[in-house]
Short mmCIF file of C-alpha atoms in Angstrom, two decimals:
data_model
loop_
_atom_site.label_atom_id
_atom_site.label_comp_id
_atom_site.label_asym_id
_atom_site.label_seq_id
_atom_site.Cartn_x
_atom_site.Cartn_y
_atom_site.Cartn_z
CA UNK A 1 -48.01 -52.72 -29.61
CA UNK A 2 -51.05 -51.02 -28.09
CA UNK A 3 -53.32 -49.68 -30.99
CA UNK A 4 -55.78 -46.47 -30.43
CA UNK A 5 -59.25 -47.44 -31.34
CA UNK A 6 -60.63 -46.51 -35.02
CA UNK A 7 -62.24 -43.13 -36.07
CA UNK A 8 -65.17 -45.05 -36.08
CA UNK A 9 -65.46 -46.33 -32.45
CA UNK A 10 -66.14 -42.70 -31.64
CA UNK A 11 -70.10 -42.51 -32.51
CA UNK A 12 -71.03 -38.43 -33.54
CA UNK A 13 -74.60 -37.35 -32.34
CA UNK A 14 -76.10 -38.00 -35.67
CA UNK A 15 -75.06 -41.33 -35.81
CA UNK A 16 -77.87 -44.21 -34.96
CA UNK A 17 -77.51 -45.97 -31.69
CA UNK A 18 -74.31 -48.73 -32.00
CA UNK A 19 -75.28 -52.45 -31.59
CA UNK A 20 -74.70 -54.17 -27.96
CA UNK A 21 -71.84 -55.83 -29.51
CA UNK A 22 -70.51 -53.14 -31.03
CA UNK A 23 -70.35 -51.39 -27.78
CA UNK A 24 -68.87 -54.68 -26.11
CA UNK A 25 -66.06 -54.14 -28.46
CA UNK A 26 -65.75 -50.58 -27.74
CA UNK A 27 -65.35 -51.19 -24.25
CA UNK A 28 -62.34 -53.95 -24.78
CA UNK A 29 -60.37 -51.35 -26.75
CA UNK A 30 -61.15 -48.30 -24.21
CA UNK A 31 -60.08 -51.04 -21.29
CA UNK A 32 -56.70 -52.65 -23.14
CA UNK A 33 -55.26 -48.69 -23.97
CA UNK A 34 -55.89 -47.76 -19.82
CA UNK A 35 -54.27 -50.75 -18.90
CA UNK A 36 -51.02 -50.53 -21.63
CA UNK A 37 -50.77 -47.19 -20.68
CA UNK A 38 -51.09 -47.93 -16.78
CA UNK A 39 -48.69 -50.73 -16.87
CA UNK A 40 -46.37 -48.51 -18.94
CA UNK A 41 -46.45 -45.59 -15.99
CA UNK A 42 -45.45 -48.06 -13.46
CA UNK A 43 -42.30 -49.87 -15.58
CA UNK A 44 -41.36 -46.39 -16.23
CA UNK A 45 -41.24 -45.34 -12.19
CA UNK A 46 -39.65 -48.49 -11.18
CA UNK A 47 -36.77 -48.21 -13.85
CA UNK A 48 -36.37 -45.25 -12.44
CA UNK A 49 -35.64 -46.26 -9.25
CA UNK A 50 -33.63 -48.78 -9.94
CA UNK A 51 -31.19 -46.48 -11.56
CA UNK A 52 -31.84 -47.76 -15.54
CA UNK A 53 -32.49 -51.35 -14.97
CA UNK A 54 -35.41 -52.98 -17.00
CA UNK A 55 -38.15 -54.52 -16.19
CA UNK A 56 -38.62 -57.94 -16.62
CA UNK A 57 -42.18 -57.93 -16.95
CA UNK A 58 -43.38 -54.84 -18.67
CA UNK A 59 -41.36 -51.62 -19.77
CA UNK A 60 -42.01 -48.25 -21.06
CA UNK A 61 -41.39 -46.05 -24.46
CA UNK A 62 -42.59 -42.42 -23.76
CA UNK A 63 -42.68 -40.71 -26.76
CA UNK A 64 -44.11 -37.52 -28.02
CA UNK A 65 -48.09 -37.74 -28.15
CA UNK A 66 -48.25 -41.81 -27.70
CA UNK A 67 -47.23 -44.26 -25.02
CA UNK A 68 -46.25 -48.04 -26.33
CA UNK A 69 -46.27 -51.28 -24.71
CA UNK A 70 -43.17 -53.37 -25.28
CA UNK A 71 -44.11 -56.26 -23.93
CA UNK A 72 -46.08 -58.36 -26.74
CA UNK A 73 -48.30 -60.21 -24.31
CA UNK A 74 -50.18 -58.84 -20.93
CA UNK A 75 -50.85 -61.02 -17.38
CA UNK A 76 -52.77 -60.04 -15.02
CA UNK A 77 -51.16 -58.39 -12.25
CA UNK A 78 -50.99 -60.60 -8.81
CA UNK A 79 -53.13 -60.20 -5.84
CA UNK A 80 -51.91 -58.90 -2.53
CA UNK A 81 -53.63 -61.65 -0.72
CA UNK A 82 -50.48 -64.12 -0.62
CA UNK A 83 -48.48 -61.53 0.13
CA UNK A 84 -47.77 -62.21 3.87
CA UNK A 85 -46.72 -65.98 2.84
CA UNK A 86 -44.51 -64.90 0.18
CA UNK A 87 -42.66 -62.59 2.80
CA UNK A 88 -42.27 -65.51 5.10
CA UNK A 89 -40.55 -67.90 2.42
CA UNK A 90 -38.04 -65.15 1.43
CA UNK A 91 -37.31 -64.65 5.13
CA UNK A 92 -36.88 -68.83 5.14
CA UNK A 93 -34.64 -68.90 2.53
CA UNK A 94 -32.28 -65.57 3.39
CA UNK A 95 -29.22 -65.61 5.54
CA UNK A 96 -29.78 -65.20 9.14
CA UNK A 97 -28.50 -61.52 10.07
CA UNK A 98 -26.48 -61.66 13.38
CA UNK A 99 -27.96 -59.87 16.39
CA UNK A 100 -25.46 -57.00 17.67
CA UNK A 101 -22.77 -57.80 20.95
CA UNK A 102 -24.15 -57.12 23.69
CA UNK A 103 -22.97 -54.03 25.47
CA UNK A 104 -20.18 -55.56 28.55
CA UNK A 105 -19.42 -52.08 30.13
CA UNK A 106 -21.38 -50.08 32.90
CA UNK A 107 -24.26 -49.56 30.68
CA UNK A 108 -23.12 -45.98 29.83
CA UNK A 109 -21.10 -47.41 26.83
CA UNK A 110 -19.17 -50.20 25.71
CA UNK A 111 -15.60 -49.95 26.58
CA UNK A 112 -15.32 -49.20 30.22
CA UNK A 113 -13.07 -46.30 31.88
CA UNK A 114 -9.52 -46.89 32.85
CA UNK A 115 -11.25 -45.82 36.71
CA UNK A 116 -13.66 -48.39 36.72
CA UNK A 117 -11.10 -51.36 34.70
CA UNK A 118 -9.11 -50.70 37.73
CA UNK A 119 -11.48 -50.88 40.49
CA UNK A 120 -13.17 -54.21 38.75
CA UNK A 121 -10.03 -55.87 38.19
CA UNK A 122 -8.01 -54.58 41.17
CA UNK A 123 -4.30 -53.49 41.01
CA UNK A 124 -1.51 -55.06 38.87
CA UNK A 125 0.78 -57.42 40.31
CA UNK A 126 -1.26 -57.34 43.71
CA UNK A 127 0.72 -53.87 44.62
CA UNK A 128 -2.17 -52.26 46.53
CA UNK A 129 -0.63 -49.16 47.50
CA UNK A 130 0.63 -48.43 43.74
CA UNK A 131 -2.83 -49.21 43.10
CA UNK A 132 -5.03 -47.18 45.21
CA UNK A 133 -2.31 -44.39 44.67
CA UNK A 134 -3.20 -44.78 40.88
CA UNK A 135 -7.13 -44.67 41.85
CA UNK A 136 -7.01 -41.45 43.24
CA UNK A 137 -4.87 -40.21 39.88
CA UNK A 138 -7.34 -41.24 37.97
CA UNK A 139 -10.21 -39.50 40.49
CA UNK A 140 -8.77 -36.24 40.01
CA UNK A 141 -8.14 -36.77 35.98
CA UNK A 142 -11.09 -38.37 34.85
CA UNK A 143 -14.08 -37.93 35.66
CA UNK A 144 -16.54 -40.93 37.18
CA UNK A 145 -18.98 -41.92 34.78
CA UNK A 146 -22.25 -41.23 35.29
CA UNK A 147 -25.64 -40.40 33.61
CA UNK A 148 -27.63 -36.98 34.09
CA UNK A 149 -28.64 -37.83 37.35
CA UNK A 150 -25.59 -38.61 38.91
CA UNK A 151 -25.79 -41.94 38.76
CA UNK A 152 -22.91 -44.39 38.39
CA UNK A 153 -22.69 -48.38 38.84
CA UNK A 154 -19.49 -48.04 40.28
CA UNK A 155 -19.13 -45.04 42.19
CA UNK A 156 -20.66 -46.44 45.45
CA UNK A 157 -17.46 -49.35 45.33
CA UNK A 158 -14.89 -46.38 44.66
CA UNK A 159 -15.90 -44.84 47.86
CA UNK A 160 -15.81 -48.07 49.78
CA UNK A 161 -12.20 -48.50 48.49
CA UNK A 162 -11.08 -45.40 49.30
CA UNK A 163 -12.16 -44.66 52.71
CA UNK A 164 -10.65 -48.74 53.33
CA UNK A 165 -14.74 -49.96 54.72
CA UNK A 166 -15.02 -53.61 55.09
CA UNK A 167 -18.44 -55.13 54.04
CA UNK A 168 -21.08 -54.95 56.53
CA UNK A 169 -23.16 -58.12 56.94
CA UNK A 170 -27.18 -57.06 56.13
CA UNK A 171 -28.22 -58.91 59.79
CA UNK A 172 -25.92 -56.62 61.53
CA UNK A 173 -27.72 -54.00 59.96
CA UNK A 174 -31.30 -55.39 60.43
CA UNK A 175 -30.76 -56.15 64.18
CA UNK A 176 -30.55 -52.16 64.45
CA UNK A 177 -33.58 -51.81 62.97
CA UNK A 178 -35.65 -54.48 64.43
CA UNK A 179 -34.76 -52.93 67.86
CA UNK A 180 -37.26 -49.88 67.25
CA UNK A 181 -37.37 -46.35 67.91
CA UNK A 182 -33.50 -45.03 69.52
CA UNK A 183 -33.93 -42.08 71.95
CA UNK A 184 -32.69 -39.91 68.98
CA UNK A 185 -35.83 -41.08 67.22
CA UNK A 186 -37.98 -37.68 67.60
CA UNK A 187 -35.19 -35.39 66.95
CA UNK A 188 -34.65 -37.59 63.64
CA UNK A 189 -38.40 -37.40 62.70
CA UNK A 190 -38.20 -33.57 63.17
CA UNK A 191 -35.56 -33.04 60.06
CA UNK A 192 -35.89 -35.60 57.83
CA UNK A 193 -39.12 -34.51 56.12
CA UNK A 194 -36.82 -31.48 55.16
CA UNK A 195 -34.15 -33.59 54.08
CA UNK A 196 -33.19 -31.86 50.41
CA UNK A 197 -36.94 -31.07 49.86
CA UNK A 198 -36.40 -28.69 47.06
CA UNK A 199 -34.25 -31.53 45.17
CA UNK A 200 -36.26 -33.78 42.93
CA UNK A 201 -33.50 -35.81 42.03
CA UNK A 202 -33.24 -36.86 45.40
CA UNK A 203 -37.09 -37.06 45.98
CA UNK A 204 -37.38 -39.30 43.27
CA UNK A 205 -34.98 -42.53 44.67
CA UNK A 206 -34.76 -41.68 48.66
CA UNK A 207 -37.72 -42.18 50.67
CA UNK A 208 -38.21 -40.65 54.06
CA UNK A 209 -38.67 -44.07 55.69
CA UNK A 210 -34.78 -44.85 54.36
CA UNK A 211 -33.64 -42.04 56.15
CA UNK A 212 -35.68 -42.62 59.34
CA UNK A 213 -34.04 -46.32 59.03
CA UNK A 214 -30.75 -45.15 58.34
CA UNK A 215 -30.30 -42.48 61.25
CA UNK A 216 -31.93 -44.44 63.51
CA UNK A 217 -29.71 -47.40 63.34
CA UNK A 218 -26.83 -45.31 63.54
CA UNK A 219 -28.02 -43.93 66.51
CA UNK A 220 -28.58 -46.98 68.10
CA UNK A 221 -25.12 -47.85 67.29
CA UNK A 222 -23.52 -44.75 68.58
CA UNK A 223 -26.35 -45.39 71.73
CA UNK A 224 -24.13 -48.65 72.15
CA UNK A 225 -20.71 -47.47 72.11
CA UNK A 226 -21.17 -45.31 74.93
CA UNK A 227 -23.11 -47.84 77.10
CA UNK A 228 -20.38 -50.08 78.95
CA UNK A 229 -20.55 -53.91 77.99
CA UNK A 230 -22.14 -55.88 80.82
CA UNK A 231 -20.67 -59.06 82.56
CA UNK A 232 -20.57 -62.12 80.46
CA UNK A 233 -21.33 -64.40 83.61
CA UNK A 234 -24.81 -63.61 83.10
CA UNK A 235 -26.05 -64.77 79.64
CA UNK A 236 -29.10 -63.02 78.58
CA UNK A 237 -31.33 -63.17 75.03
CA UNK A 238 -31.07 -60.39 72.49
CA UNK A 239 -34.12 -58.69 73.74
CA UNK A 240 -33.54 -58.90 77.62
CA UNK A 241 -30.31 -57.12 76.51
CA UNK A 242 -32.07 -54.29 74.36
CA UNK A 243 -34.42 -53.58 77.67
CA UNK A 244 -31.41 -53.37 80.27
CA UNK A 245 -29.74 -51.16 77.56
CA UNK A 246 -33.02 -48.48 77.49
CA UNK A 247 -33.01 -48.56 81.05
CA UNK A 248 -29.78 -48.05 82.26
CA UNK A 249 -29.48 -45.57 79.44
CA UNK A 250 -27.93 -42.22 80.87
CA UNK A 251 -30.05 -39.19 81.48
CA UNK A 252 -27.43 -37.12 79.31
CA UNK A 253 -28.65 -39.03 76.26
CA UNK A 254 -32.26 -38.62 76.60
CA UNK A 255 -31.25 -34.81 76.87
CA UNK A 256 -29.66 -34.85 73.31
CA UNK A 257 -32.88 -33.92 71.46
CA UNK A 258 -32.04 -30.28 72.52
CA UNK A 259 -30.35 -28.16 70.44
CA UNK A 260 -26.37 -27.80 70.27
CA UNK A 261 -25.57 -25.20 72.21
CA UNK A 262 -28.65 -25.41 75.26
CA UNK A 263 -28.03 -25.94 78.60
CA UNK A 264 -29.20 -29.13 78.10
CA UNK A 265 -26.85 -30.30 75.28
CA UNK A 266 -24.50 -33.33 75.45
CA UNK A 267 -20.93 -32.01 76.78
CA UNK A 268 -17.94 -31.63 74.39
CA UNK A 269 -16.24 -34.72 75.07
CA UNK A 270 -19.81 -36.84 74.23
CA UNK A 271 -20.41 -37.67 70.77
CA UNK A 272 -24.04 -37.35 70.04
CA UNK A 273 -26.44 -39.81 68.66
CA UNK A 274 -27.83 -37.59 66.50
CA UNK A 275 -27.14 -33.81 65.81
CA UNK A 276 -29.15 -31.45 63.15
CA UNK A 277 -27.55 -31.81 60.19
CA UNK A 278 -26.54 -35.23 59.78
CA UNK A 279 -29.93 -35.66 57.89
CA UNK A 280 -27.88 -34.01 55.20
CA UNK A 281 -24.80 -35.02 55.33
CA UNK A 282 -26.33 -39.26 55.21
CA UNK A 283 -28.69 -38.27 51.88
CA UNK A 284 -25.73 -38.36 49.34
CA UNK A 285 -25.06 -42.25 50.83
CA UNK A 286 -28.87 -42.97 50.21
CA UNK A 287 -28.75 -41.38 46.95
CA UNK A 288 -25.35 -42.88 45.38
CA UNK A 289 -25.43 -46.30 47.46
CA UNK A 290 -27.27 -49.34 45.83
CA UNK A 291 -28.53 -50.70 49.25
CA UNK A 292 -28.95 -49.04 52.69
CA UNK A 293 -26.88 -51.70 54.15
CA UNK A 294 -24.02 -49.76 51.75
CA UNK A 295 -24.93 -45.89 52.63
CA UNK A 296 -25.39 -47.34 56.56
CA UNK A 297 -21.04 -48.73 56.21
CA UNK A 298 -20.60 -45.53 54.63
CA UNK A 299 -22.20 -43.06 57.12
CA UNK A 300 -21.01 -44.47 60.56
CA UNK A 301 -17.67 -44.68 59.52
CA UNK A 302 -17.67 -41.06 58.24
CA UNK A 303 -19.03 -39.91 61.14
CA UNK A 304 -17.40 -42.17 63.80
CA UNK A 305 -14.05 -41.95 61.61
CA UNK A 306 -13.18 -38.90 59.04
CA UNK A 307 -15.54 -36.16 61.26
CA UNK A 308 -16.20 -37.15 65.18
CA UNK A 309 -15.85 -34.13 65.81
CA UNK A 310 -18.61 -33.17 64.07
CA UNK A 311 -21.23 -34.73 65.68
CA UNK A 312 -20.29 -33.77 69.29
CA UNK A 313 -22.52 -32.35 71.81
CA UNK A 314 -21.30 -28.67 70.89
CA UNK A 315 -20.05 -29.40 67.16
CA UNK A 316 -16.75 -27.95 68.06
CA UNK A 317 -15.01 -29.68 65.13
CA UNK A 318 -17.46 -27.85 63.18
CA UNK A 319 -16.60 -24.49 64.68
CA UNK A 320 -12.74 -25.16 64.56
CA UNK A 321 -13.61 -25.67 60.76
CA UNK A 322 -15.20 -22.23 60.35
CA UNK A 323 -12.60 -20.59 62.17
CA UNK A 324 -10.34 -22.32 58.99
CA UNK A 325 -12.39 -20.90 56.57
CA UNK A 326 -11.70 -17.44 57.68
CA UNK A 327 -7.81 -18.26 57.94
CA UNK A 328 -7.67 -20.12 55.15
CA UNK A 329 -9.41 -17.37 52.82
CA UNK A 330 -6.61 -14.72 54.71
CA UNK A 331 -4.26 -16.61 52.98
CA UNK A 332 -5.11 -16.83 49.59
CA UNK A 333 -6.70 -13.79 49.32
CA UNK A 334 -6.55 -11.03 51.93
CA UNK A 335 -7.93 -8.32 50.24
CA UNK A 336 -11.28 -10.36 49.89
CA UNK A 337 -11.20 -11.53 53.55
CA UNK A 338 -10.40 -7.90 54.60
CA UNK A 339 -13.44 -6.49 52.90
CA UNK A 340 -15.77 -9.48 54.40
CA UNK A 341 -14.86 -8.95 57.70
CA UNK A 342 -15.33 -5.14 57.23
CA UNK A 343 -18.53 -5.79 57.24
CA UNK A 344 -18.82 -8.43 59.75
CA UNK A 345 -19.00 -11.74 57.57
CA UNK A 346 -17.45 -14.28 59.04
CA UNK A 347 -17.48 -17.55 58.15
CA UNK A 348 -19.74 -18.52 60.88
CA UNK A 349 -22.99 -16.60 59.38
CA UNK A 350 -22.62 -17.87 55.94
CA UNK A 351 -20.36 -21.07 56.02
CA UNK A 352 -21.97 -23.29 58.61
CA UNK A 353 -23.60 -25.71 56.87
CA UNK A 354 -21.11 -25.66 53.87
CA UNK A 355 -18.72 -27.43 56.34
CA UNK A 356 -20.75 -29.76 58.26
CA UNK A 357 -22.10 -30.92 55.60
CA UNK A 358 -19.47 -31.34 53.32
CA UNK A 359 -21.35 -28.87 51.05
CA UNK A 360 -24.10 -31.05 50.10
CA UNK A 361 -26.40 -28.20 51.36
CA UNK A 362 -25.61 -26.84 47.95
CA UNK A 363 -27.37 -27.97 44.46
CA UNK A 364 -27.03 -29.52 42.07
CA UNK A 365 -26.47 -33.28 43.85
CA UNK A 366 -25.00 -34.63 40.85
CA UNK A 367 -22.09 -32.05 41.25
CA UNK A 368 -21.98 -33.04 45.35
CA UNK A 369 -21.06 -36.20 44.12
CA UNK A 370 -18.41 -35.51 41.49
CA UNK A 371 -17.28 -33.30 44.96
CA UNK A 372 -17.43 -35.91 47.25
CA UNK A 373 -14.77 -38.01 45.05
CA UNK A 374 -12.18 -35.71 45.23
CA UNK A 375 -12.78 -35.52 48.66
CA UNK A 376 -12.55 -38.94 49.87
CA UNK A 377 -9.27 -39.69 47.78
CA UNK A 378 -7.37 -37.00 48.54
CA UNK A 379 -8.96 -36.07 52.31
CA UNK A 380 -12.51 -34.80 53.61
CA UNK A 381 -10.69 -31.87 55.37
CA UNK A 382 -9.86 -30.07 51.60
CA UNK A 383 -13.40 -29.37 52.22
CA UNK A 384 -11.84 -26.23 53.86
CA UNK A 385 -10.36 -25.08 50.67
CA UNK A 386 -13.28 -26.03 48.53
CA UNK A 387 -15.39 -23.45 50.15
CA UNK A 388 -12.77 -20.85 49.85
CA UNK A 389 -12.29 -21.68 46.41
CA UNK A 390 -16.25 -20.81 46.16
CA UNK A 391 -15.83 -17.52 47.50
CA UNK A 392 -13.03 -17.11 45.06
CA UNK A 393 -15.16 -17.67 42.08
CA UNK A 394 -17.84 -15.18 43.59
CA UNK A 395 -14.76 -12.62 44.36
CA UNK A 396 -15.85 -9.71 41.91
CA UNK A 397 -19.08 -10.10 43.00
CA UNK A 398 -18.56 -9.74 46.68
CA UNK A 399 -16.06 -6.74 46.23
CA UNK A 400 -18.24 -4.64 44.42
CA UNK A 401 -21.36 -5.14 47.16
CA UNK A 402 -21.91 -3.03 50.38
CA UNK A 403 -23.76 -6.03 51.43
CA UNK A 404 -21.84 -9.27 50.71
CA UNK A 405 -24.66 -10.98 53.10
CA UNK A 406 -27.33 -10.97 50.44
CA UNK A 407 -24.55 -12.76 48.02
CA UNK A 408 -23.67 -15.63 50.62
CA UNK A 409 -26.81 -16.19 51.99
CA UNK A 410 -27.56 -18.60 49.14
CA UNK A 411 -24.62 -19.90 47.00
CA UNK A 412 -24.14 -20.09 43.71
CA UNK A 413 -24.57 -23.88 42.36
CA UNK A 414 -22.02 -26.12 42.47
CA UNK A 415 -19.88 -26.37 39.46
CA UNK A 416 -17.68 -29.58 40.88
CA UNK A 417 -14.81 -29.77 38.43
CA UNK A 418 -14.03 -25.74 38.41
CA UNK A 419 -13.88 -26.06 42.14
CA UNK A 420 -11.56 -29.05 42.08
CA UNK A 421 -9.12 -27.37 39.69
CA UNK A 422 -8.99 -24.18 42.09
CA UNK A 423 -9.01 -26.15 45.12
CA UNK A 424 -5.60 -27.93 43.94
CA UNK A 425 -4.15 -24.71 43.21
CA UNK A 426 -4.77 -23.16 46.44
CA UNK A 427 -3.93 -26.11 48.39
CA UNK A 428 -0.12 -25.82 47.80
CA UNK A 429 -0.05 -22.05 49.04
CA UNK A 430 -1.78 -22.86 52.76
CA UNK A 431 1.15 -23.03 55.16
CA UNK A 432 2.17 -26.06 57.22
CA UNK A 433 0.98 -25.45 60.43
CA UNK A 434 -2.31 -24.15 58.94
CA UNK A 435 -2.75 -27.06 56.93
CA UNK A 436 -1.74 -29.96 59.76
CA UNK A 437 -5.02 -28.00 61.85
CA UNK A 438 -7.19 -28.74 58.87
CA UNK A 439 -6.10 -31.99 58.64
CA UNK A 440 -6.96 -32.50 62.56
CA UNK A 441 -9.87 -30.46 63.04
CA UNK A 442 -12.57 -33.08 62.18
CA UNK A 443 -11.17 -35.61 64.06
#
């Protein structure tokens, strides 16, 4: 038990000067009662936190006025300095913890969507219309998975599926670039430093140069499908063929850098190499696709494929679509296409790019995606309806103002899903004649 030093180790000012070994002594009882009493503190604190269980080594009584030692004999307390080696042996001698699973899904969690299970493992019992009939049920019910950004490992291979494109070999693709500037070239250059410039999502992962690449080998392509194949009794190399091909090319394409619409544009029956526009309409391919030899499969087929029309000398698919717009929104709603065309808005002042491009004119992209999914399983032409189910959600709004222009000249962002929903309501109310022209118009 720790004792308190005597009355008489305490020496009063009268008292003559204490002996060196006196002192000596007084200093071993002053430095045993700080270290009983320190060693008590720290038993006490770590019974404490082990909820009442002793210490081995040293404990603690706390009592009123005195603190006691229960341990009869003291050690000195050990170093720090082997404390790194001591930590290694326990970590020797302890039981191996196992390192999580790692994650198998998509990377935006561990169990993987019902959409994607399907498109990875294909359909059951090798039924492939069941299946892809099931794939666009599970489109319009759940949505793709992606991150804030729009992103999505599989969405690029949904698309690919559902518009029914073959894989496109990366030479085929090369060989259109490694033939150089296409007589669309300067019309290209002239939009695609515009292309989404306000987006920084886009900004961030497309590069101007992509979209240079990508347009331009379309162009070339569409350059080649109007050019008539030459005799095969002449064999000639690649690059003899890629000179007779710029020279014989006909005056009507060089023209096509005018604007739609010029004297000098391609005629109606002509689909162009490149009209404005189609800058936008290829940058949600660059932006989903994982290669450019993916968003290049994608984009010619759209445009050779779901909207020729489109692309035509004098865009006259695109005009047959606005014309829908106005006789679609008739339909649905007349009272709100009554007071627009009061005042003179038509669909052609404030609907034009909406439908050629497929309203990816409108932010945010990650919602033009979620868009674009509907679209290509159940048909690019509800399009149509999508944009009259935008002025539907703006229909208070555009009732109440004298000038409905300053309303439509910029839309509202896209909100994907609430679009969907009131595009599939409206859909079933759109007569059958009506609807067969929508189907058609693109084409």
């Amino acid at each position: 038990m720790a004792q308190h030093p005597p009355s008489w180790a305490f020496d009063g000012p009268d008292d003559p000067p204490a002996s060196p070994r006196t002192m000596r002594n007084l200093r071993k009882i002053r430095s045993h009662q700080v270290l009983t009493t320190s060693s008590a503190l720290i038993a006490q604190t770590q019974s404490s936190r082990s909820s009442g269980a002793r210490a081995t080594e040293t404990g603690s009584a706390v009592t009123t006025g005195s603190v006691t030692a229960r341990t009869p004999t003291h050690r000195r307390t050990r170093s720090n300095s082997d404390a790194a080696a001591r930590a290694a042996a326990l970590a020797a001698t302890a039981p191996a913890q196992r390192r999580p699973a790692r994650k198998t899904g998509s990377g935006i969690g561990i169990k993987r969507s019902l959409l994607e299970n399907l498109l990875r493992d294909g359909p059951h019992n090798g039924k492939t219309s069941e299946g892809l009939q099931e794939l666009k049920y599970l489109v319009l019910s759940c949505r793709v998975d992606a991150d804030g950004d729009g992103m999505s490992p599989y969405r690029i291979y949904l698309w690919l599926v559902l518009l029914n494109i073959p894989p496109v070999p990366t030479d085929d693709y090369l060989a259109l670039i490694h033939r150089g500037r296409s007589p669309a070239y300067a019309k290209i250059r002239n939009d695609t430093f515009r292309t989404l410039a306000t987006d920084p999502l886009f900004k961030r992962r497309v590069t101007e140069a992509s979209l240079i690449r990508l347009l331009n080998a379309v162009a070339w392509k569409l350059h080649d499908s109007k050019v008539k194949p030459r005799s095969k009794s002449r064999p000639s190399s690649s690059r003899r063929l890629e000179m007779e091909l710029l020279i014989n090319t006909p005056p009507r394409i060089e023209e096509e850098s005018e604007e739609p619409g010029s004297s000098n544009s391609a005629t109606v029956n002509e689909t162009a190499m490149y009209v404005q526009g189609m800058n936008v309409l290829c940058a949600p391919f660059l932006y989903a696709a994982r290669s450019e030899v993916e968003a290049y499969a994608l984009f010619h087929y759209f445009v050779t494929k779901e909207c020729p029309g489109y692309i035509r000398g004098a865009m006259d698919g695109v005009h047959k679509g606005l014309r829908l717009v106005d006789r679609c929104l008739e339909v649905v709603d007349p009272k709100l296409a009554a007071h627009l065309f009061s005042k003179g808005m038509h669909a052609e002042l404030y609907a034009f790019p909406s439908v050629l491009t497929f309203c990816a004119c409108t932010p945010p992209l990650p919602e033009v995606l979620h868009l674009w999914d509907f679209l290509f399983a159940y048909g690019t032409h509800l399009n149509i309806v999508c944009i009259v189910a935008q002025l539907l959600r703006m229909r208070d709004s555009l009732l109440e103002s004298d000038n409905p222009n300053k309303i439509l000249r910029n839309l509202p962002p896209l909100d994907a899903e609430k679009i969907i929903a009131l595009t599939v309501l409206l859909a079933p109310k759109i007569p059958a004649d009506l609807y067969a022209e929508m189907v058609s118009h693109a084409k």
